[in-house]
């Protein structure tokens, strides 16, 4: 095929469009060493040479079960604190680790080899530590690669994998790995916030559920009456140029908390939609929108509307508790009772 400038541009455009969805090119170590090896059949090279995987494998490919020559396994009694170091001939920018878990269960006489907690230590060519990512976790009994994102780090010449915990509370005298690879950046993902109910004096927590290589940036937004999504800042929630009775904390964090101090103006917040724009070094996405419901009749803020709310409201009315100013006219009177009764009948 003749490669023209046009085809290169088209390919670049296609890659740009697919960024975040396409499988990124994996980065494989050039060499490796380990502090312990079971035998010449279970050396660390088996974890970087593609043994047990198809040619041109990707993280979606399953590694074959444990067999001579396709896994790294430690010597008897050598598990916690042992390590493998993966080396690169040229400096790499890394933002994620692909880990094919040990597949000895049901095969080896001592099962449960899998590493479920570990540290990664990234170093430059002089051996200086560039970054340490402690207590990363992986699941046992998974045949395809598990993706472990970390903060994008440049100039990496080696990555040390240190075993901290193995399956079933370190029961096996052995551990190891089936295969490893790396990526320069793991695309940002976000499960998105769930719809929330909140009481008039309570708060609602919205969680972006973000993942991917760091650093990850968050910007929470609300849907204004104008139809525009507006960026939120910490402090009073302002919509369409007017303050509401709600406050925002964590407007630029993974979790935003919408607090209510609403004796009036609930209707400007009730039913409002919120979402988060999440970005990292290799892209950005916008989460689903979550709807916030302010449950006005949940007077005691216990998450449901029942007779106890009625009793507490009537007591508040008697004592002229400002929270009983249900219609927000700054007096506590029978009209508040009427409005509360309507809300109470409506439930949440
Ligand atoms: Ca292998
Ligand atoms: Ca209640
Ligand atoms: Ca009132």
mmCIF file of C-alpha atoms and ligand atoms in Angstrom:
data_model
loop_
_atom_site.group_PDB
_atom_site.id
_atom_site.type_symbol
_atom_site.label_atom_id
_atom_site.label_comp_id
_atom_site.label_asym_id
_atom_site.label_seq_id
_atom_site.Cartn_x
_atom_site.Cartn_y
_atom_site.Cartn_z
ATOM 1 C CA UNK A 1 0.000 0.000 0.000
ATOM 2 C CA UNK A 2 1.316 3.442 -0.860
ATOM 3 C CA UNK A 3 1.434 5.656 2.195
ATOM 4 C CA UNK A 4 0.528 9.195 1.267
ATOM 5 C CA UNK A 5 0.331 12.337 3.368
ATOM 6 C CA UNK A 6 -3.428 12.157 2.975
ATOM 7 C CA UNK A 7 -3.615 8.599 4.335
ATOM 8 C CA UNK A 8 -1.351 9.528 7.245
ATOM 9 C CA UNK A 9 -3.591 12.512 8.049
ATOM 10 C CA UNK A 10 -6.691 10.341 7.720
ATOM 11 C CA UNK A 11 -5.151 7.768 10.035
ATOM 12 C CA UNK A 12 -4.203 10.476 12.525
ATOM 13 C CA UNK A 13 -7.742 11.847 12.379
ATOM 14 C CA UNK A 14 -9.189 8.383 12.900
ATOM 15 C CA UNK A 15 -6.891 7.846 15.869
ATOM 16 C CA UNK A 16 -7.981 11.187 17.322
ATOM 17 C CA UNK A 17 -11.631 10.248 16.945
ATOM 18 C CA UNK A 18 -11.032 6.852 18.479
ATOM 19 C CA UNK A 19 -8.896 8.160 21.337
ATOM 20 C CA UNK A 20 -10.242 6.814 24.585
ATOM 21 C CA UNK A 21 -12.158 4.027 22.888
ATOM 22 C CA UNK A 22 -9.379 2.364 20.919
ATOM 23 C CA UNK A 23 -6.962 -0.073 22.507
ATOM 24 C CA UNK A 24 -3.760 1.826 23.019
ATOM 25 C CA UNK A 25 -0.429 0.372 21.917
ATOM 26 C CA UNK A 26 0.995 -1.516 24.863
ATOM 27 C CA UNK A 27 4.578 -0.963 26.013
ATOM 28 C CA UNK A 28 6.538 -4.108 26.819
ATOM 29 C CA UNK A 29 9.707 -4.241 28.928
ATOM 30 C CA UNK A 30 12.995 -5.069 27.207
ATOM 31 C CA UNK A 31 14.414 -7.095 30.096
ATOM 32 C CA UNK A 32 13.600 -8.127 33.653
ATOM 33 C CA UNK A 33 15.179 -9.416 36.843
ATOM 34 C CA UNK A 34 13.656 -10.963 39.966
ATOM 35 C CA UNK A 35 14.748 -11.438 43.556
ATOM 36 C CA UNK A 36 13.710 -15.097 43.418
ATOM 37 C CA UNK A 37 12.779 -17.708 40.827
ATOM 38 C CA UNK A 38 11.449 -21.248 41.344
ATOM 39 C CA UNK A 39 13.516 -22.851 38.587
ATOM 40 C CA UNK A 40 14.768 -22.309 35.039
ATOM 41 C CA UNK A 41 11.238 -23.130 33.844
ATOM 42 C CA UNK A 42 9.623 -20.342 35.867
ATOM 43 C CA UNK A 43 11.949 -17.375 35.296
ATOM 44 C CA UNK A 44 10.927 -13.720 35.206
ATOM 45 C CA UNK A 45 11.540 -13.624 31.426
ATOM 46 C CA UNK A 46 8.322 -15.664 31.100
ATOM 47 C CA UNK A 47 6.423 -12.590 32.316
ATOM 48 C CA UNK A 48 7.706 -10.269 29.559
ATOM 49 C CA UNK A 49 8.199 -12.507 26.499
ATOM 50 C CA UNK A 50 4.562 -13.116 25.600
ATOM 51 C CA UNK A 51 4.574 -16.796 26.537
ATOM 52 C CA UNK A 52 1.064 -18.088 27.156
ATOM 53 C CA UNK A 53 -0.464 -15.306 25.049
ATOM 54 C CA UNK A 54 -1.295 -15.044 21.320
ATOM 55 C CA UNK A 55 1.005 -13.165 18.940
ATOM 56 C CA UNK A 56 0.446 -9.388 19.011
ATOM 57 C CA UNK A 57 -1.561 -9.800 22.188
ATOM 58 C CA UNK A 58 -3.595 -7.049 23.797
ATOM 59 C CA UNK A 59 -4.813 -6.645 27.399
ATOM 60 C CA UNK A 60 -8.090 -8.272 26.334
ATOM 61 C CA UNK A 61 -6.344 -11.578 25.564
ATOM 62 C CA UNK A 62 -6.414 -14.406 28.110
ATOM 63 C CA UNK A 63 -3.140 -15.858 29.362
ATOM 64 C CA UNK A 64 -2.945 -19.659 29.321
ATOM 65 C CA UNK A 65 -3.023 -21.511 32.619
ATOM 66 C CA UNK A 66 0.139 -22.135 34.578
ATOM 67 C CA UNK A 67 2.609 -24.342 32.710
ATOM 68 C CA UNK A 68 6.368 -24.880 32.476
ATOM 69 C CA UNK A 69 7.873 -21.927 30.639
ATOM 70 C CA UNK A 70 4.978 -19.454 30.670
ATOM 71 C CA UNK A 71 4.898 -17.967 34.216
ATOM 72 C CA UNK A 72 7.253 -16.366 36.718
ATOM 73 C CA UNK A 73 7.056 -18.275 40.025
ATOM 74 C CA UNK A 74 9.011 -17.610 43.201
ATOM 75 C CA UNK A 75 10.992 -20.162 45.188
ATOM 76 C CA UNK A 76 9.364 -22.045 48.084
ATOM 77 C CA UNK A 77 8.679 -19.715 51.018
ATOM 78 C CA UNK A 78 9.567 -16.559 49.087
ATOM 79 C CA UNK A 79 6.490 -14.379 48.674
ATOM 80 C CA UNK A 80 5.876 -11.153 50.615
ATOM 81 C CA UNK A 81 8.491 -8.484 49.911
ATOM 82 C CA UNK A 82 9.928 -10.299 46.891
ATOM 83 C CA UNK A 83 10.044 -8.293 43.693
ATOM 84 C CA UNK A 84 10.525 -8.248 39.951
ATOM 85 C CA UNK A 85 12.070 -5.316 38.100
ATOM 86 C CA UNK A 86 11.106 -4.555 34.497
ATOM 87 C CA UNK A 87 13.637 -2.562 32.449
ATOM 88 C CA UNK A 88 13.383 -0.382 29.332
ATOM 89 C CA UNK A 89 16.267 0.295 26.956
ATOM 90 C CA UNK A 90 15.033 3.849 26.339
ATOM 91 C CA UNK A 91 13.202 6.222 28.724
ATOM 92 C CA UNK A 92 9.440 5.670 28.699
ATOM 93 C CA UNK A 93 6.400 7.718 29.639
ATOM 94 C CA UNK A 94 4.173 5.367 31.618
ATOM 95 C CA UNK A 95 0.662 5.796 33.043
ATOM 96 C CA UNK A 96 -0.638 2.276 33.510
ATOM 97 C CA UNK A 97 0.259 -1.323 34.300
ATOM 98 C CA UNK A 98 -1.283 -4.395 32.650
ATOM 99 C CA UNK A 99 -1.048 -7.451 34.874
ATOM 100 C CA UNK A 100 -1.870 -10.969 33.787
ATOM 101 C CA UNK A 101 -2.478 -12.759 37.039
ATOM 102 C CA UNK A 102 -0.856 -16.048 38.058
ATOM 103 C CA UNK A 103 -3.064 -18.898 36.808
ATOM 104 C CA UNK A 104 -1.926 -21.711 39.110
ATOM 105 C CA UNK A 105 -5.283 -22.408 40.777
ATOM 106 C CA UNK A 106 -6.498 -25.899 39.861
ATOM 107 C CA UNK A 107 -3.100 -26.659 38.265
ATOM 108 C CA UNK A 108 -0.324 -26.290 40.839
ATOM 109 C CA UNK A 109 -0.255 -28.430 43.976
ATOM 110 C CA UNK A 110 -0.151 -25.243 46.084
ATOM 111 C CA UNK A 111 -2.805 -22.920 44.615
ATOM 112 C CA UNK A 112 -3.578 -19.283 45.467
ATOM 113 C CA UNK A 113 -0.312 -17.844 44.097
ATOM 114 C CA UNK A 114 -2.025 -14.682 42.867
ATOM 115 C CA UNK A 115 -0.676 -11.295 43.999
ATOM 116 C CA UNK A 116 -3.605 -9.213 45.242
ATOM 117 C CA UNK A 117 -1.682 -6.211 46.632
ATOM 118 C CA UNK A 118 1.610 -4.748 45.429
ATOM 119 C CA UNK A 119 3.731 -1.615 45.057
ATOM 120 C CA UNK A 120 5.176 -0.190 41.862
ATOM 121 C CA UNK A 121 8.375 1.863 42.073
ATOM 122 C CA UNK A 122 9.356 3.800 38.933
ATOM 123 C CA UNK A 123 13.021 4.774 38.499
ATOM 124 C CA UNK A 124 15.112 6.719 35.998
ATOM 125 C CA UNK A 125 18.317 5.525 34.310
ATOM 126 C CA UNK A 126 20.401 6.527 37.325
ATOM 127 C CA UNK A 127 18.234 4.494 39.697
ATOM 128 C CA UNK A 128 16.563 7.534 41.272
ATOM 129 C CA UNK A 129 12.963 6.986 42.287
ATOM 130 C CA UNK A 130 10.578 8.976 40.057
ATOM 131 C CA UNK A 131 7.347 7.768 41.651
ATOM 132 C CA UNK A 132 6.102 5.140 44.102
ATOM 133 C CA UNK A 133 2.573 3.771 43.909
ATOM 134 C CA UNK A 134 1.986 1.689 47.046
ATOM 135 C CA UNK A 135 -0.768 -0.798 47.860
ATOM 136 C CA UNK A 136 -2.196 -1.227 44.373
ATOM 137 C CA UNK A 137 -4.677 -4.076 44.138
ATOM 138 C CA UNK A 138 -5.609 -6.801 41.678
ATOM 139 C CA UNK A 139 -8.128 -9.650 41.709
ATOM 140 C CA UNK A 140 -7.217 -13.347 41.537
ATOM 141 C CA UNK A 141 -8.561 -15.815 38.965
ATOM 142 C CA UNK A 142 -8.756 -13.406 36.034
ATOM 143 C CA UNK A 143 -7.299 -14.629 32.741
ATOM 144 C CA UNK A 144 -7.176 -11.323 30.854
ATOM 145 C CA UNK A 145 -5.018 -8.378 31.898
ATOM 146 C CA UNK A 146 -6.099 -6.225 34.779
ATOM 147 C CA UNK A 147 -5.502 -2.521 34.145
ATOM 148 C CA UNK A 148 -3.912 -0.567 36.961
ATOM 149 C CA UNK A 149 -3.716 3.172 36.140
ATOM 150 C CA UNK A 150 -1.235 5.484 37.850
ATOM 151 C CA UNK A 151 -0.046 9.070 37.491
ATOM 152 C CA UNK A 152 1.663 9.590 34.133
ATOM 153 C CA UNK A 153 5.419 9.591 34.721
ATOM 154 C CA UNK A 154 8.169 10.364 32.166
ATOM 155 C CA UNK A 155 11.780 9.241 31.899
ATOM 156 C CA UNK A 156 11.119 5.758 33.294
ATOM 157 C CA UNK A 157 13.855 3.169 32.754
ATOM 158 C CA UNK A 158 12.661 0.564 35.259
ATOM 159 C CA UNK A 159 9.570 -0.461 37.202
ATOM 160 C CA UNK A 160 9.915 -2.576 40.346
ATOM 161 C CA UNK A 161 6.892 -4.733 41.246
ATOM 162 C CA UNK A 162 6.957 -5.553 44.965
ATOM 163 C CA UNK A 163 4.648 -8.253 46.370
ATOM 164 C CA UNK A 164 2.719 -7.105 49.463
ATOM 165 C CA UNK A 165 -0.097 -9.666 49.746
ATOM 166 C CA UNK A 166 -1.185 -12.850 47.995
ATOM 167 C CA UNK A 167 -4.542 -14.571 47.650
ATOM 168 C CA UNK A 168 -6.188 -16.116 50.751
ATOM 169 C CA UNK A 169 -4.139 -14.128 53.261
ATOM 170 C CA UNK A 170 -0.704 -15.223 51.998
ATOM 171 C CA UNK A 171 -1.535 -18.931 52.404
ATOM 172 C CA UNK A 172 0.571 -20.154 49.461
ATOM 173 C CA UNK A 173 4.378 -20.576 49.768
ATOM 174 C CA UNK A 174 4.650 -19.373 46.140
ATOM 175 C CA UNK A 175 3.680 -16.333 44.112
ATOM 176 C CA UNK A 176 4.530 -14.714 40.775
ATOM 177 C CA UNK A 177 3.066 -13.339 37.553
ATOM 178 C CA UNK A 178 1.919 -14.672 34.189
ATOM 179 C CA UNK A 179 2.758 -11.583 32.099
ATOM 180 C CA UNK A 180 3.045 -7.802 32.347
ATOM 181 C CA UNK A 181 2.948 -4.810 30.011
ATOM 182 C CA UNK A 182 2.537 -1.051 30.358
ATOM 183 C CA UNK A 183 0.752 1.875 28.714
ATOM 184 C CA UNK A 184 1.661 5.542 28.419
ATOM 185 C CA UNK A 185 -1.815 6.589 29.572
ATOM 186 C CA UNK A 186 -5.047 4.812 30.544
ATOM 187 C CA UNK A 187 -8.102 6.614 29.151
ATOM 188 C CA UNK A 188 -10.276 8.435 31.625
ATOM 189 C CA UNK A 189 -13.501 6.712 32.621
ATOM 190 C CA UNK A 190 -16.377 7.649 34.926
ATOM 191 C CA UNK A 191 -19.337 5.640 36.153
ATOM 192 C CA UNK A 192 -21.091 8.940 36.853
ATOM 193 C CA UNK A 193 -23.223 10.237 39.704
ATOM 194 C CA UNK A 194 -26.504 8.639 40.787
ATOM 195 C CA UNK A 195 -29.786 10.476 41.252
ATOM 196 C CA UNK A 196 -30.116 11.735 44.819
ATOM 197 C CA UNK A 197 -32.863 12.615 47.274
ATOM 198 C CA UNK A 198 -32.050 15.135 49.946
ATOM 199 C CA UNK A 199 -34.018 16.668 52.773
ATOM 200 C CA UNK A 200 -34.391 20.464 53.000
ATOM 201 C CA UNK A 201 -31.640 20.874 55.601
ATOM 202 C CA UNK A 202 -29.479 17.945 54.486
ATOM 203 C CA UNK A 203 -26.947 17.355 51.757
ATOM 204 C CA UNK A 204 -26.486 15.176 48.696
ATOM 205 C CA UNK A 205 -23.211 13.616 47.591
ATOM 206 C CA UNK A 206 -22.462 13.265 43.890
ATOM 207 C CA UNK A 207 -19.615 10.929 42.941
ATOM 208 C CA UNK A 208 -18.058 11.059 39.474
ATOM 209 C CA UNK A 209 -16.675 7.517 39.888
ATOM 210 C CA UNK A 210 -13.661 8.486 37.796
ATOM 211 C CA UNK A 211 -10.767 6.247 36.782
ATOM 212 C CA UNK A 212 -7.720 6.371 34.514
ATOM 213 C CA UNK A 213 -4.173 7.662 34.624
ATOM 214 C CA UNK A 214 -3.568 10.686 36.783
ATOM 215 C CA UNK A 215 -3.600 13.524 37.208
ATOM 216 C CA UNK A 216 -7.386 13.541 36.838
ATOM 217 C CA UNK A 217 -9.241 16.866 36.760
ATOM 218 C CA UNK A 218 -12.917 17.272 37.661
ATOM 219 C CA UNK A 219 -15.336 20.121 36.983
ATOM 220 C CA UNK A 220 -18.888 19.743 38.225
ATOM 221 C CA UNK A 221 -21.639 21.465 36.264
ATOM 222 C CA UNK A 222 -25.335 22.214 36.763
ATOM 223 C CA UNK A 223 -27.982 22.647 34.086
ATOM 224 C CA UNK A 224 -29.189 26.248 34.270
ATOM 225 C CA UNK A 225 -32.718 27.327 33.328
ATOM 226 C CA UNK A 226 -31.116 28.875 30.229
ATOM 227 C CA UNK A 227 -30.346 25.342 29.031
ATOM 228 C CA UNK A 228 -26.599 25.858 29.432
ATOM 229 C CA UNK A 229 -24.402 23.636 31.565
ATOM 230 C CA UNK A 230 -22.535 25.994 33.875
ATOM 231 C CA UNK A 231 -19.322 25.270 35.767
ATOM 232 C CA UNK A 232 -19.748 25.240 39.529
ATOM 233 C CA UNK A 233 -17.460 26.819 42.115
ATOM 234 C CA UNK A 234 -17.300 26.100 45.818
ATOM 235 C CA UNK A 235 -19.715 28.252 47.814
ATOM 236 C CA UNK A 236 -23.272 29.287 47.157
ATOM 237 C CA UNK A 237 -24.797 27.581 44.130
ATOM 238 C CA UNK A 238 -25.496 30.338 41.608
ATOM 239 C CA UNK A 239 -27.791 29.623 38.670
ATOM 240 C CA UNK A 240 -28.784 32.056 35.930
ATOM 241 C CA UNK A 241 -27.072 34.841 37.837
ATOM 242 C CA UNK A 242 -29.020 34.326 41.056
ATOM 243 C CA UNK A 243 -27.997 32.645 44.293
ATOM 244 C CA UNK A 244 -29.915 29.566 45.381
ATOM 245 C CA UNK A 245 -30.401 28.125 48.873
ATOM 246 C CA UNK A 246 -27.827 25.412 48.099
ATOM 247 C CA UNK A 247 -24.066 25.355 48.591
ATOM 248 C CA UNK A 248 -21.398 23.404 46.743
ATOM 249 C CA UNK A 249 -18.198 21.865 48.075
ATOM 250 C CA UNK A 250 -15.813 19.841 45.943
ATOM 251 C CA UNK A 251 -16.844 21.589 42.712
ATOM 252 C CA UNK A 252 -13.468 20.607 41.227
ATOM 253 C CA UNK A 253 -13.058 17.277 42.984
ATOM 254 C CA UNK A 254 -14.132 13.681 42.358
ATOM 255 C CA UNK A 255 -17.023 14.067 44.805
ATOM 256 C CA UNK A 256 -19.255 17.139 45.027
ATOM 257 C CA UNK A 257 -21.515 17.753 47.998
ATOM 258 C CA UNK A 258 -24.623 19.856 47.498
ATOM 259 C CA UNK A 259 -25.772 21.195 50.862
ATOM 260 C CA UNK A 260 -29.169 22.718 51.588
ATOM 261 C CA UNK A 261 -29.978 25.412 54.080
ATOM 262 C CA UNK A 262 -33.313 25.959 52.464
ATOM 263 C CA UNK A 263 -36.190 27.536 54.236
ATOM 264 C CA UNK A 264 -37.192 28.935 50.885
ATOM 265 C CA UNK A 265 -36.173 28.597 47.278
ATOM 266 C CA UNK A 266 -36.129 24.812 47.304
ATOM 267 C CA UNK A 267 -37.909 24.750 43.968
ATOM 268 C CA UNK A 268 -34.885 26.261 42.220
ATOM 269 C CA UNK A 269 -32.790 23.287 43.275
ATOM 270 C CA UNK A 270 -35.368 20.511 43.278
ATOM 271 C CA UNK A 271 -35.146 18.479 40.072
ATOM 272 C CA UNK A 272 -31.890 20.177 39.065
ATOM 273 C CA UNK A 273 -29.430 18.152 36.979
ATOM 274 C CA UNK A 274 -25.723 17.882 37.740
ATOM 275 C CA UNK A 275 -22.863 16.272 35.845
ATOM 276 C CA UNK A 276 -19.052 16.257 35.864
ATOM 277 C CA UNK A 277 -16.484 16.867 33.130
ATOM 278 C CA UNK A 278 -13.545 14.550 33.857
ATOM 279 C CA UNK A 279 -10.175 14.882 32.137
ATOM 280 C CA UNK A 280 -6.743 13.295 32.311
ATOM 281 C CA UNK A 281 -3.552 13.507 30.202
ATOM 282 C CA UNK A 282 -5.094 11.444 27.371
ATOM 283 C CA UNK A 283 -8.619 12.793 27.076
ATOM 284 C CA UNK A 284 -11.800 13.946 28.740
ATOM 285 C CA UNK A 285 -15.371 12.753 29.086
ATOM 286 C CA UNK A 286 -18.620 14.088 30.478
ATOM 287 C CA UNK A 287 -20.526 11.913 32.934
ATOM 288 C CA UNK A 288 -24.210 11.159 32.865
ATOM 289 C CA UNK A 289 -26.404 13.757 34.499
ATOM 290 C CA UNK A 290 -27.857 13.020 37.918
ATOM 291 C CA UNK A 291 -31.068 14.603 39.137
ATOM 292 C CA UNK A 292 -31.272 16.043 42.612
ATOM 293 C CA UNK A 293 -34.630 15.806 44.369
ATOM 294 C CA UNK A 294 -35.208 17.858 47.466
ATOM 295 C CA UNK A 295 -37.693 15.942 49.533
ATOM 296 C CA UNK A 296 -39.434 18.838 51.289
ATOM 297 C CA UNK A 297 -41.645 16.752 53.596
ATOM 298 C CA UNK A 298 -38.730 14.775 55.081
ATOM 299 C CA UNK A 299 -38.671 17.281 57.936
ATOM 300 C CA UNK A 300 -36.492 15.172 60.262
ATOM 301 C CA UNK A 301 -34.046 14.312 57.451
ATOM 302 C CA UNK A 302 -34.053 10.560 57.954
ATOM 303 C CA UNK A 303 -34.527 9.748 54.279
ATOM 304 C CA UNK A 304 -38.230 8.948 54.302
ATOM 305 C CA UNK A 305 -41.545 10.738 54.775
ATOM 306 C CA UNK A 306 -43.668 9.375 57.594
ATOM 307 C CA UNK A 307 -45.741 10.350 60.618
ATOM 308 C CA UNK A 308 -42.640 11.318 62.607
ATOM 309 C CA UNK A 309 -42.016 14.129 60.112
ATOM 310 C CA UNK A 310 -45.549 15.325 60.764
ATOM 311 C CA UNK A 311 -45.033 15.251 64.546
ATOM 312 C CA UNK A 312 -41.674 17.056 64.290
ATOM 313 C CA UNK A 313 -43.124 19.687 61.973
ATOM 314 C CA UNK A 314 -46.078 20.378 64.261
ATOM 315 C CA UNK A 315 -43.667 20.652 67.210
ATOM 316 C CA UNK A 316 -41.571 23.084 65.150
ATOM 317 C CA UNK A 317 -44.670 25.074 64.332
ATOM 318 C CA UNK A 318 -45.577 25.293 68.029
ATOM 319 C CA UNK A 319 -42.104 26.440 69.027
ATOM 320 C CA UNK A 320 -41.773 28.729 65.984
ATOM 321 C CA UNK A 321 -38.655 26.855 64.841
ATOM 322 C CA UNK A 322 -37.357 28.749 61.751
ATOM 323 C CA UNK A 323 -37.163 25.396 59.951
ATOM 324 C CA UNK A 324 -40.958 25.288 60.146
ATOM 325 C CA UNK A 325 -41.122 28.366 57.899
ATOM 326 C CA UNK A 326 -42.092 26.012 55.125
ATOM 327 C CA UNK A 327 -43.141 28.650 52.599
ATOM 328 C CA UNK A 328 -40.090 30.814 53.269
ATOM 329 C CA UNK A 329 -41.934 34.042 54.111
ATOM 330 C CA UNK A 330 -39.959 34.473 57.350
ATOM 331 C CA UNK A 331 -42.902 33.877 59.615
ATOM 332 C CA UNK A 332 -44.010 30.571 61.063
ATOM 333 C CA UNK A 333 -47.771 30.308 60.808
ATOM 334 C CA UNK A 334 -50.749 28.309 59.607
ATOM 335 C CA UNK A 335 -49.889 28.859 55.952
ATOM 336 C CA UNK A 336 -46.696 26.856 56.540
ATOM 337 C CA UNK A 337 -48.840 24.086 57.962
ATOM 338 C CA UNK A 338 -51.012 24.083 54.837
ATOM 339 C CA UNK A 339 -47.993 23.915 52.521
ATOM 340 C CA UNK A 340 -46.383 21.193 54.636
ATOM 341 C CA UNK A 341 -49.582 19.148 54.553
ATOM 342 C CA UNK A 342 -49.597 19.256 50.741
ATOM 343 C CA UNK A 343 -45.926 18.209 50.579
ATOM 344 C CA UNK A 344 -46.546 15.490 53.193
ATOM 345 C CA UNK A 345 -49.413 14.054 51.165
ATOM 346 C CA UNK A 346 -47.168 14.044 48.079
ATOM 347 C CA UNK A 347 -44.401 12.097 49.811
ATOM 348 C CA UNK A 348 -41.085 12.036 47.937
HETATM 349 CA CA1 LIG B 1 3.837 -15.353 30.089
HETATM 350 CA CA1 LIG B 2 -38.412 11.715 57.670
HETATM 351 CA CA1 LIG B 3 -43.951 30.906 56.618
#
